[in-house]
XYZ file of C-alpha atoms in Angstrom:
334
model
C 147.711 39.753 111.520
C 145.886 41.229 114.446
C 144.487 44.715 114.201
C 146.482 47.275 116.502
C 145.398 47.611 119.872
C 141.678 49.353 120.188
C 141.030 52.337 122.024
C 139.695 52.199 125.444
C 136.114 53.038 124.847
C 136.589 50.541 121.888
C 138.145 47.738 124.460
C 135.144 48.511 126.824
C 132.128 48.613 123.890
C 133.901 45.340 122.601
C 134.338 43.395 125.872
C 130.403 43.888 126.515
C 129.220 42.921 123.148
C 128.066 39.406 122.054
C 128.296 38.660 118.277
C 126.418 36.576 116.432
C 127.116 35.494 112.758
C 124.944 33.814 110.562
C 126.570 32.483 107.091
C 130.253 31.280 106.644
C 130.373 31.528 103.333
C 133.430 32.518 100.737
C 132.827 36.197 102.407
C 131.096 35.842 105.755
C 133.732 33.119 106.909
C 136.473 35.937 106.539
C 134.516 38.722 108.173
C 133.766 36.314 110.918
C 137.294 35.355 111.314
C 138.303 39.080 111.584
C 135.980 39.320 114.452
C 137.121 36.615 115.815
C 140.964 37.119 115.370
C 140.463 40.671 117.254
C 138.967 39.298 120.138
C 135.235 39.734 119.595
C 133.016 37.325 121.789
C 131.434 35.620 118.511
C 128.859 32.769 118.204
C 128.535 31.364 114.711
C 125.915 29.598 112.661
C 125.478 27.629 109.399
C 123.951 24.983 107.671
C 127.105 23.458 107.144
C 128.525 22.158 110.795
C 132.121 21.581 109.476
C 132.302 24.935 108.861
C 131.039 25.839 112.473
C 133.110 23.293 113.727
C 136.213 24.949 112.253
C 135.261 28.559 114.018
C 134.617 26.547 117.267
C 138.056 25.285 117.355
C 139.473 28.697 117.079
C 137.526 29.813 119.976
C 133.939 30.763 118.759
C 130.795 29.415 120.292
C 128.476 27.118 118.186
C 125.011 28.774 117.608
C 121.881 26.461 117.671
C 119.863 28.559 115.278
C 119.183 32.110 114.248
C 116.639 32.694 117.088
C 119.058 31.251 119.673
C 121.702 33.906 118.552
C 119.290 36.791 118.184
C 118.193 35.757 121.832
C 121.653 35.399 123.377
C 123.774 38.132 121.184
C 123.458 41.925 121.581
C 124.512 41.613 117.319
C 123.163 39.590 114.934
C 125.062 39.695 111.478
C 123.771 38.349 108.484
C 126.041 37.109 105.303
C 123.724 35.165 103.131
C 123.581 34.172 99.404
C 120.195 35.639 98.199
C 117.420 38.037 99.631
C 115.116 35.126 99.999
C 117.288 33.193 102.612
C 117.622 36.125 104.617
C 113.966 36.497 104.732
C 113.986 33.005 105.919
C 116.530 33.656 108.601
C 114.707 36.934 109.890
C 111.553 35.278 109.997
C 113.112 32.794 112.606
C 115.225 35.710 114.606
C 112.334 38.170 114.818
C 110.406 36.696 117.827
C 113.520 37.461 119.701
C 114.343 40.849 118.876
C 114.196 43.035 121.643
C 115.320 47.028 122.345
C 118.973 47.102 122.397
C 119.259 44.203 119.733
C 121.022 45.023 116.194
C 120.623 43.248 113.058
C 123.729 43.816 110.695
C 122.888 42.520 106.968
C 126.085 42.124 104.995
C 124.606 39.967 102.482
C 124.354 41.591 98.519
C 120.626 42.088 98.834
C 117.835 44.278 97.352
C 117.458 47.957 98.743
C 113.447 47.144 98.872
C 114.117 43.731 101.033
C 116.575 45.535 103.224
C 113.962 48.155 104.188
C 111.421 45.700 104.666
C 113.270 43.300 106.745
C 114.793 46.268 108.876
C 111.244 48.095 109.467
C 110.059 44.784 110.896
C 113.314 44.717 113.141
C 112.966 48.693 114.294
C 109.349 47.732 115.004
C 110.083 44.929 117.127
C 112.637 47.642 119.235
C 115.724 46.852 117.587
C 118.228 48.626 115.040
C 118.799 47.463 111.610
C 121.522 48.187 109.405
C 122.212 47.057 105.529
C 126.072 46.804 105.640
C 127.635 45.123 102.384
C 131.096 44.621 101.686
C 133.154 45.233 98.624
C 136.923 45.009 97.265
C 137.401 40.869 97.172
C 137.555 38.099 99.218
C 141.235 38.466 99.773
C 140.658 41.707 101.494
C 137.928 40.597 103.505
C 140.425 37.673 104.708
C 142.959 40.678 106.100
C 140.209 43.051 107.553
C 141.084 45.424 104.965
C 137.962 45.555 102.944
C 135.410 48.368 102.210
C 132.239 48.503 104.042
C 128.994 50.386 103.388
C 126.631 51.195 106.109
C 122.882 52.451 105.640
C 121.244 53.299 108.952
C 120.321 55.846 111.669
C 123.495 57.740 112.288
C 123.361 56.400 115.839
C 123.121 53.100 115.240
C 126.296 53.785 112.832
C 128.218 54.964 115.898
C 127.450 52.280 118.042
C 128.336 49.599 115.437
C 131.395 51.368 114.407
C 133.523 49.530 116.319
C 132.418 46.102 114.859
C 132.832 47.672 111.368
C 136.380 48.930 111.597
C 137.119 45.643 113.023
C 136.049 43.711 109.982
C 136.896 46.567 107.317
C 139.446 49.371 106.808
C 137.171 51.881 104.993
C 134.069 52.290 106.335
C 131.082 54.789 104.625
C 128.117 55.738 106.089
C 125.661 56.108 103.251
C 122.457 57.479 104.844
C 119.337 55.556 105.519
C 118.532 51.930 105.928
C 118.624 50.555 102.036
C 121.146 53.070 100.900
C 124.262 50.795 101.390
C 122.594 48.039 99.444
C 121.951 50.123 96.590
C 125.576 51.336 96.305
C 126.773 47.614 96.886
C 124.566 46.387 93.904
C 125.843 49.320 91.790
C 129.686 48.718 92.583
C 129.012 44.880 91.680
C 127.689 46.092 88.488
C 130.210 48.090 87.378
C 132.804 45.107 88.470
C 130.823 43.092 86.089
C 130.833 45.157 82.688
C 134.420 45.751 83.519
C 135.014 41.828 83.865
C 132.974 41.669 80.472
C 135.051 44.150 78.728
C 138.562 42.764 80.218
C 137.690 39.185 78.677
C 137.104 41.051 75.517
C 139.776 43.446 75.412
C 142.296 40.530 76.330
C 141.060 37.838 73.686
C 141.429 40.973 71.204
C 144.952 41.327 72.406
C 145.609 37.734 71.632
C 143.778 37.693 68.413
C 145.927 40.808 67.227
C 149.212 38.926 67.980
C 149.662 40.970 71.149
C 151.862 39.436 74.596
C 149.584 39.095 77.107
C 152.270 39.565 79.800
C 152.601 42.936 77.919
C 148.760 43.714 77.259
C 148.258 43.260 81.138
C 150.748 45.672 82.339
C 149.599 48.067 79.610
C 146.117 48.043 80.632
C 147.097 48.008 84.311
C 149.335 51.621 83.771
C 146.623 53.195 81.378
C 143.026 54.691 81.721
C 141.944 51.246 80.944
C 142.642 50.061 84.071
C 139.890 48.987 87.115
C 139.954 47.005 90.002
C 138.594 44.316 88.115
C 141.653 43.964 85.832
C 144.217 43.994 88.783
C 142.039 40.918 90.416
C 140.174 39.206 87.674
C 142.576 39.663 84.840
C 145.322 38.114 86.880
C 143.365 34.574 87.589
C 142.317 34.754 84.114
C 145.597 34.800 82.604
C 146.727 32.023 85.278
C 143.920 29.785 84.324
C 142.700 29.172 87.285
C 139.848 31.618 87.167
C 139.404 31.295 90.936
C 137.928 34.752 92.362
C 135.760 33.134 94.923
C 132.424 34.230 92.894
C 130.156 32.091 90.517
C 128.144 32.998 87.619
C 124.821 32.781 89.100
C 125.527 35.389 91.685
C 126.843 37.655 89.127
C 123.476 37.256 87.613
C 121.945 37.765 90.835
C 123.410 40.830 91.526
C 123.048 42.323 88.047
C 119.526 41.279 88.014
C 119.050 43.542 91.295
C 120.891 46.210 89.767
C 118.259 46.188 87.120
C 115.602 46.032 89.343
C 116.550 49.484 91.386
C 116.987 51.100 87.598
C 113.382 49.579 86.365
C 111.979 51.107 89.654
C 113.466 54.541 89.105
C 112.639 54.359 85.281
C 115.996 54.279 83.879
C 116.368 53.162 80.815
C 119.507 50.890 80.969
C 121.490 49.588 77.827
C 124.149 48.026 79.084
C 122.738 46.004 82.021
C 120.127 44.075 79.584
C 123.201 43.054 77.676
C 125.275 42.059 80.401
C 122.539 39.754 81.879
C 122.026 38.024 78.453
C 126.048 37.640 78.301
C 125.636 35.703 81.603
C 122.762 33.599 81.083
C 124.605 32.214 77.964
C 127.468 31.849 80.172
C 125.361 29.611 83.096
C 123.576 27.875 79.993
C 127.100 26.482 78.572
C 129.207 26.073 81.692
C 126.425 25.934 84.495
C 125.505 28.430 87.432
C 128.414 27.615 89.665
C 130.768 28.274 87.435
C 133.358 30.513 88.368
C 132.761 33.804 86.812
C 135.920 34.993 85.102
C 135.282 32.144 82.711
C 132.593 34.007 81.251
C 135.477 34.617 78.885
C 135.582 31.054 77.824
C 132.281 32.093 75.540
C 135.291 34.131 73.552
C 137.750 31.536 73.910
C 135.648 28.999 72.651
C 134.515 31.383 69.494
C 137.860 31.864 68.482
C 139.863 28.647 69.545
C 142.516 30.707 71.779
C 143.758 30.416 75.037
C 143.837 33.630 76.961
C 146.864 32.293 79.465
C 150.172 33.942 80.491
C 153.036 32.662 83.003
C 153.767 34.596 86.073
C 150.285 35.242 87.230
C 149.126 34.214 91.015
C 146.006 31.421 91.053
C 144.214 33.309 93.893
C 144.482 36.803 94.647
C 145.968 37.466 98.267
C 145.938 40.837 100.211
C 149.591 41.716 100.709
C 148.675 44.938 102.729
C 149.186 44.610 106.419
C 145.926 44.532 108.378
C 145.515 48.467 109.620
C 142.982 49.926 111.632
C 139.748 50.843 110.184
C 138.482 54.503 109.669
C 135.074 56.481 108.392
C 135.751 57.616 104.844
C 134.013 61.212 104.739
C 132.292 61.698 101.166
C 133.833 64.445 99.142
C 132.394 67.581 99.418
C 131.125 66.828 103.087
C 132.027 67.618 106.527
C 131.923 65.008 109.367
C 128.487 65.243 111.344
């Protein structure tokens, strides 16, 4: 479904702006798809030529290199699996950064790296934004995902039409790097909830509870969480497919731990979560789907945590709606 008709100001902006998108993985392809679906002039690049070809078939241009995208586009978005890969891509793009160019980093990355790479872009005359997403691949697919954006306010206002095309709730988090801190924090919380949900579901089964009833009890109670209403469903289905893997969980929790250590916060749960996923990776492999962390408890108890009536994958049933800026509670719009 296409976003409702944009305002005249947004339409003028969209007609002039050429956007490059690098990284067509699980999340990136869906974000890029929202741009293309809503009429943005889009050039894409990925190491997998088949992914690029799929977008070309839908009307996008194929980019040759990251440098070429930065040279020919006004804004380049990166959505990549690790800070190290973002660094490699940025080093290729940097010689082509000029005044007026914008780099939007939508990867889940480290605050320090976002600031370091962003500073290079700014020194070359461009503008930089760290703008990771949160809410699951199924909501990225419909343009209803939440997006955090760390940058100067003038830059935020400039890219807001792009952000509201890719997402529904858009939060300006402050200076460059602040969005990455909050993204890592929210991913950490989702991981804690996933591990807790696994323990709760296995304990419910061991205690003789009907798992369909247990799911509903958690859903309507103070024990509910975003993780429960998404990941618990694919756990109970048995597919365990949330389009996220154990190595990515470990990366995100590690980034959270690094932020805490830089700021002298003595965490207790975070190191335990890292140990749990280290064990999961050792048992099942780094690319195992992250909800299968429950297999550690299934193996230990001999129980299967399955129930009828749950979907193999999550889909977003809400219609695509216009995005908007979220104003933090207690603050007035600037």
